Coordinates of C-alpha atoms in Angstrom, one line a residue:
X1 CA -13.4 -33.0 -9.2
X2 CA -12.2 -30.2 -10.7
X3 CA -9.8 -27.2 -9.4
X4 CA -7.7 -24.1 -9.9
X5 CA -5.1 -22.9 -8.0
X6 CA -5.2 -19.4 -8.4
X7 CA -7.3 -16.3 -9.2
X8 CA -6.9 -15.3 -12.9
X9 CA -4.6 -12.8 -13.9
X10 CA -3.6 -10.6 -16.5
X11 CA -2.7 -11.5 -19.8
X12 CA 0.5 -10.0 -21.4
X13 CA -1.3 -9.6 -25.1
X14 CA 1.6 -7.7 -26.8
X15 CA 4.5 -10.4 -26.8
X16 CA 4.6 -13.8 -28.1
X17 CA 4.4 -17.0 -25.4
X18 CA 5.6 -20.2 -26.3
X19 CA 1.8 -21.9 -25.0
X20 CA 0.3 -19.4 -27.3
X21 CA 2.1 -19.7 -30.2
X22 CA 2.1 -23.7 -30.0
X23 CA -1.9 -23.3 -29.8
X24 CA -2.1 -21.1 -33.0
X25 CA -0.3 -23.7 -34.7
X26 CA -2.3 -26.8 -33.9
X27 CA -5.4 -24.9 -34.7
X28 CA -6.2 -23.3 -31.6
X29 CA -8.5 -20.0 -30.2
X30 CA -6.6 -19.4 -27.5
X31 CA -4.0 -16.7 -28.8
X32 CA -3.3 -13.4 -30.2
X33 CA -1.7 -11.5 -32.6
X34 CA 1.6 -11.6 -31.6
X35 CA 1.4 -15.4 -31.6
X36 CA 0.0 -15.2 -34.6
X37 CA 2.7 -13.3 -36.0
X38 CA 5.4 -15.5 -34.3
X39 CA 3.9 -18.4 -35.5
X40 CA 3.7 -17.5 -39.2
X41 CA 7.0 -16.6 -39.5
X42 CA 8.2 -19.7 -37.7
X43 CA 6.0 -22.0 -40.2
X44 CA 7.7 -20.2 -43.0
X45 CA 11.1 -21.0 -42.5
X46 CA 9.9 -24.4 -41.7
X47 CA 6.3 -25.7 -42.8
X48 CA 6.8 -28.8 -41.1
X49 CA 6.1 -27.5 -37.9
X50 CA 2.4 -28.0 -37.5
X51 CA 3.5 -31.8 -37.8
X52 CA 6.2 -31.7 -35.5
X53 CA 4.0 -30.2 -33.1
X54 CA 1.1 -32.6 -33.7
X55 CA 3.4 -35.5 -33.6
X56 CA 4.4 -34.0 -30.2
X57 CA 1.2 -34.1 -28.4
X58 CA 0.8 -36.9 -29.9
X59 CA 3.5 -38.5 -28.6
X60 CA 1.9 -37.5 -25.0
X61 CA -1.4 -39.3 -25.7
X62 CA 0.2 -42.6 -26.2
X63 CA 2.7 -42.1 -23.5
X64 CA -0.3 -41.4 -21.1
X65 CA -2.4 -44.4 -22.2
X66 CA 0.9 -46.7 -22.0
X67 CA 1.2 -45.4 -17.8
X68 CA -2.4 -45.8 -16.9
X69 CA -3.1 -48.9 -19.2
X70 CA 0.0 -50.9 -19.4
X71 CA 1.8 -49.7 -16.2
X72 CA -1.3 -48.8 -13.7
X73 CA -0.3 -45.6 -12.7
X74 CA -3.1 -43.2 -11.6
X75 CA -1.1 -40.2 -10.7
X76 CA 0.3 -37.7 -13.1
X77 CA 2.3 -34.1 -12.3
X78 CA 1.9 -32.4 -16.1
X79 CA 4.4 -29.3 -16.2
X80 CA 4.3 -27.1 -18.7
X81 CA 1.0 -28.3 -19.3
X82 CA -0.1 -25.6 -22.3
X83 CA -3.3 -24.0 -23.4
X84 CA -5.9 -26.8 -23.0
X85 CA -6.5 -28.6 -26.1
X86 CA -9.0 -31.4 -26.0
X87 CA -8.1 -35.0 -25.8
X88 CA -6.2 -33.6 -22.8
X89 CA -3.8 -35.4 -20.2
X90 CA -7.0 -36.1 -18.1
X91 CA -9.1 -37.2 -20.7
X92 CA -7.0 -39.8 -22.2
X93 CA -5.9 -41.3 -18.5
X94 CA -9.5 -41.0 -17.2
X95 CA -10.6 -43.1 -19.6
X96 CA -8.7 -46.0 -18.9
X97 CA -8.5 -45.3 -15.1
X98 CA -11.4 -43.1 -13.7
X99 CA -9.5 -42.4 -10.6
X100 CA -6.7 -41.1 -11.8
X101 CA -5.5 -37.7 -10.2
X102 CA -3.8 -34.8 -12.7
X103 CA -1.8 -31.8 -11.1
X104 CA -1.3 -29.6 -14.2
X105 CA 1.2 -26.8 -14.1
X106 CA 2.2 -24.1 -16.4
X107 CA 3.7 -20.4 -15.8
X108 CA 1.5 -18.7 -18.0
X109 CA -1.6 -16.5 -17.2
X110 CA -3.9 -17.5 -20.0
X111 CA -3.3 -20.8 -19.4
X112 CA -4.7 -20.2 -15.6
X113 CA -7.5 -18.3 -17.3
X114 CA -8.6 -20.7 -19.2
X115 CA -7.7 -23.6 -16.6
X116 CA -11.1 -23.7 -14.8
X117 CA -13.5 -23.4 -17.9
X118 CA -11.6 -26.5 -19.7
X119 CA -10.0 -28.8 -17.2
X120 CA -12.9 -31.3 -16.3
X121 CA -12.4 -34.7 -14.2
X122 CA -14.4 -37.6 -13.9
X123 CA -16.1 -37.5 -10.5
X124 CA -14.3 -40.7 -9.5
X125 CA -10.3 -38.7 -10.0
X126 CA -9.5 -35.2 -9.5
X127 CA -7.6 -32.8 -11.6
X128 CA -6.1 -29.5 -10.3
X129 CA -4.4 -26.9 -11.5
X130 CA -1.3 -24.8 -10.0
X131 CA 0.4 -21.5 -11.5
X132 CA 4.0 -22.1 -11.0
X133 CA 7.0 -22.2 -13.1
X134 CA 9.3 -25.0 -13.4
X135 CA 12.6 -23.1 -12.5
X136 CA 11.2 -23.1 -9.3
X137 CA 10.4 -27.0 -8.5
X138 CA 10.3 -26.0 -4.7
X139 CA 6.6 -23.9 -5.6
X140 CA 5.7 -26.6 -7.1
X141 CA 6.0 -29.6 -4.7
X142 CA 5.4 -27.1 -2.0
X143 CA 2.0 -26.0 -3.2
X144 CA -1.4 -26.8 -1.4
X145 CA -2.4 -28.3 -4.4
X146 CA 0.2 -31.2 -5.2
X147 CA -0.5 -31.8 -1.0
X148 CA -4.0 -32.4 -1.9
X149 CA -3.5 -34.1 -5.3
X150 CA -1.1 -36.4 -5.5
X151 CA -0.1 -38.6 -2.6
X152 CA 3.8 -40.1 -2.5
X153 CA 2.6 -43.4 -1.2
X154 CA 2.4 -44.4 -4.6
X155 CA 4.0 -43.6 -8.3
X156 CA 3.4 -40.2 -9.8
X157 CA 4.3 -40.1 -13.5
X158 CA 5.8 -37.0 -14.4
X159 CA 5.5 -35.4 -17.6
X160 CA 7.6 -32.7 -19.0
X161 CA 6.0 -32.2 -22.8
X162 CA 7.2 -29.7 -25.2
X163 CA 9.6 -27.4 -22.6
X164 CA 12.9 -29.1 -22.1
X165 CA 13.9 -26.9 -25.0
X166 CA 13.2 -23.8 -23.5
X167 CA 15.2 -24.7 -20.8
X168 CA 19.1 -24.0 -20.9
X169 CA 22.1 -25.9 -19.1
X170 CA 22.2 -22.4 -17.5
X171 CA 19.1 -23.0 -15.7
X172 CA 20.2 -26.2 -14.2
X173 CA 18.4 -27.7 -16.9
X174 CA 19.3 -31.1 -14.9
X175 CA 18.8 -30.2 -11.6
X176 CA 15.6 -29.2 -12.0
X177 CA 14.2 -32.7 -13.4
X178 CA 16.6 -34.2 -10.3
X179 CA 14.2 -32.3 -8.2
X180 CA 11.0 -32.8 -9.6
X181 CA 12.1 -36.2 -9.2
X182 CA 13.2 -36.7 -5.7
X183 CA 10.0 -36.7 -3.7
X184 CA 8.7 -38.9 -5.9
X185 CA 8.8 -42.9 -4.5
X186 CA 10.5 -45.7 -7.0
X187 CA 8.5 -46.7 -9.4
X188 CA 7.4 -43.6 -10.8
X189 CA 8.1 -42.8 -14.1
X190 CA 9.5 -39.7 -16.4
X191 CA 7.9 -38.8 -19.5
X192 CA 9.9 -36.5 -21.1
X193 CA 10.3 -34.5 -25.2
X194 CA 13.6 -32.6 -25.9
X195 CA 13.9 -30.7 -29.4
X196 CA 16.5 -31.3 -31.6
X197 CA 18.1 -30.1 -34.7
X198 CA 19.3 -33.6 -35.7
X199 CA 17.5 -34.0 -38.3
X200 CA 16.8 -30.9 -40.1
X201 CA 19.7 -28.4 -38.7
X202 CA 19.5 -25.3 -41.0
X203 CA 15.3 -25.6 -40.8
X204 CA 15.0 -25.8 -37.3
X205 CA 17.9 -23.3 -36.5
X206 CA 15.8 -20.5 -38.7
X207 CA 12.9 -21.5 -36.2
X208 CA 15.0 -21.0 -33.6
X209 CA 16.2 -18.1 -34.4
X210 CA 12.3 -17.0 -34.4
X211 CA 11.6 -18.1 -31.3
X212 CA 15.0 -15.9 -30.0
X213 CA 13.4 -12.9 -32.2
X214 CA 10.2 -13.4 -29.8
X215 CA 12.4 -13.3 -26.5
X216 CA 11.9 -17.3 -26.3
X217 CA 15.6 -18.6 -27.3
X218 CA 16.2 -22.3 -27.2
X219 CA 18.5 -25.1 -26.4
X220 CA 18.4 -27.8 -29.0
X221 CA 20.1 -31.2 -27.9
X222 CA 21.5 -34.0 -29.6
X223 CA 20.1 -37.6 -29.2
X224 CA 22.8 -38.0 -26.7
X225 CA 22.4 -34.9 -25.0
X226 CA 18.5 -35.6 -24.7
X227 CA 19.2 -39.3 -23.2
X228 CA 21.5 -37.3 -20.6
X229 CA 18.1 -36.2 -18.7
X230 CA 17.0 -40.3 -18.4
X231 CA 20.5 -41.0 -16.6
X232 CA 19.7 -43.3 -13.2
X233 CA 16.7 -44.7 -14.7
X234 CA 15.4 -47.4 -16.1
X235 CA 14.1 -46.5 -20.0
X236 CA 11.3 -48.6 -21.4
X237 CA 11.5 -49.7 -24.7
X238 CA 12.5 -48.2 -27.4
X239 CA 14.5 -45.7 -25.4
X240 CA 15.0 -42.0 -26.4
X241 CA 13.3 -41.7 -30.5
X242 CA 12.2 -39.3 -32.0
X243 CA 8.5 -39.0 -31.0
X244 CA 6.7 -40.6 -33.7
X245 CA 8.6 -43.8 -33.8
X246 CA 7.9 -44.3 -29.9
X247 CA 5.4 -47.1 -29.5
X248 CA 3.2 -45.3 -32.8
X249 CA -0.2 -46.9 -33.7
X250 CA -1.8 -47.6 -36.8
X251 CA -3.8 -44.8 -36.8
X252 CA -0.9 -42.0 -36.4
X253 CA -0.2 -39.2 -38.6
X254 CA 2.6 -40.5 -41.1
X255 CA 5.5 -38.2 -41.1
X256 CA 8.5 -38.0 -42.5
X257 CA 11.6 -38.5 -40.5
X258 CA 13.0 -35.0 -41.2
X259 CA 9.7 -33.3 -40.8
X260 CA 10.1 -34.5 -36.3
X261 CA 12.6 -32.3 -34.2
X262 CA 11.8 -33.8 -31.2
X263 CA 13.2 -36.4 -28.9
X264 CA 10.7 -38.3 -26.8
X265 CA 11.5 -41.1 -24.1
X266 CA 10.0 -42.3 -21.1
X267 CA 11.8 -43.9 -18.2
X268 CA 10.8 -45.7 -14.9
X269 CA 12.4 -44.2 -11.3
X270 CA 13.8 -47.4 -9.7
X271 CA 14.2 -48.9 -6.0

């Protein structure tokens, strides 16, 4: 079953998004030519971003496959979910658990726009799509469509990919996973990336500094900064990493250490 939560809208074609911009980068369609511009100039203070992004998503594949393989879990609330960029969330769960249920949720219109055309679920699950933005968790958990998709008799897995680092300690950067988390019955789990400049400060400040230029600024974390969002749960093995040295196959991208600004952990919500 597949479904959208809203009417499409219009597109904002003259500024740079963040979804946009990270689609360009990995290769995407789904952008224009202010991403493109963004997204050039951020490559050339740093051309080890395409990695860093690839090693992000895919950071979220093998987190996915971990929940519905290894820990069962059949639910998942995606926020921040991006452009969709085949394998997505529901594809790689779906596979290993048919049933599985995805609520995917992201703030900006061409994401909606392209929601309904991209975002297919096995008949057996369902996968649904809601236009919300995460600084407002209460449109989020109060939306017909987590009602209908996800049910809190039983573990969600939330995943916040790729957007902690857009989000400042002014925000209530905290609070707002606190509350994401609440409804959510023990057992559920947190999947969550956090950027960093720990490993390759003066290239990933010019990039930030590009991302400010674009009206995107961002809040870069220290390892123990990033663990700070885990605190009261239980963190599975090997704890916060950076993303390509959590749980990595054979078959990953090899990267060099300084080439990842990203933080990537996942942690279970106990009794």
């Amino acid at each position: 079953m597949r479904e959208v939560g809203h009417t499409q809208e219009p597109l904002n074609a003259g500024t740079a998004h963040s979804a946009r911009v990270y689609d360009y980068i990995l290769g995407g369609k789904n952008h224009y030519e202010a991403d493109e511009a963004a997204g050039n100039a951020m490559v050339e203070v740093w051309p080890a971003l395409p990695a860093h992004m690839r090693a992000n998503r895919a950071f979220m594949h093998r987190v996915s496959n971990y929940l519905a393989r290894e820990r069962g879990i059949k639910q998942f609330l995606d926020i921040g979910t991006g452009l969709p960029t085949s394998p997505n969330l529901h594809e790689v769960v779906q596979k290993t658990e048919p049933t599985a249920r995805i609520l995917y949720v992201d703030n900006d219109p061409i994401v909606l726009n392209y929601a309904q055309a991209l975002l297919d679920s096995t008949p057996q699950g369902r996968t649904t799509y809601v236009h919300a933005d995460m600084l407002d968790p209460d449109a989020i958990l109060g939306s017909p469509e987590f009602r209908d998709t996800l049910s809190l008799d039983e573990p969600v897995a939330l995943l916040v990919i790729g957007i902690l680092h857009f989000i400042h300690p002014d925000d209530d950067d905290h609070g707002l996973i606190q509350r994401l988390l609440d409804p959510l019955p023990p057992g559920s789990y947190l999947a969550a990336t956090i950027g960093t400049a720990d490993f390759a400060p003066e290239e990933v400040g010019r990039v930030a500094e590009r991302y400010a230029e674009e009206g995107m600024p961002m809040a870069l974390r220290t390892q123990a900064e990033a663990a700070t969002f885990f605190d009261g749960l239980e963190l599975v093995d090997p704890g916060v990493v950076q993303v390509h040295k959590w749980r990595p196959e054979p078959d990953d991208e090899q990267v060099n250490d300084a080439d990842i600004a990203m933080y990537g952990a996942l942690a279970r919500k106990p009794a």
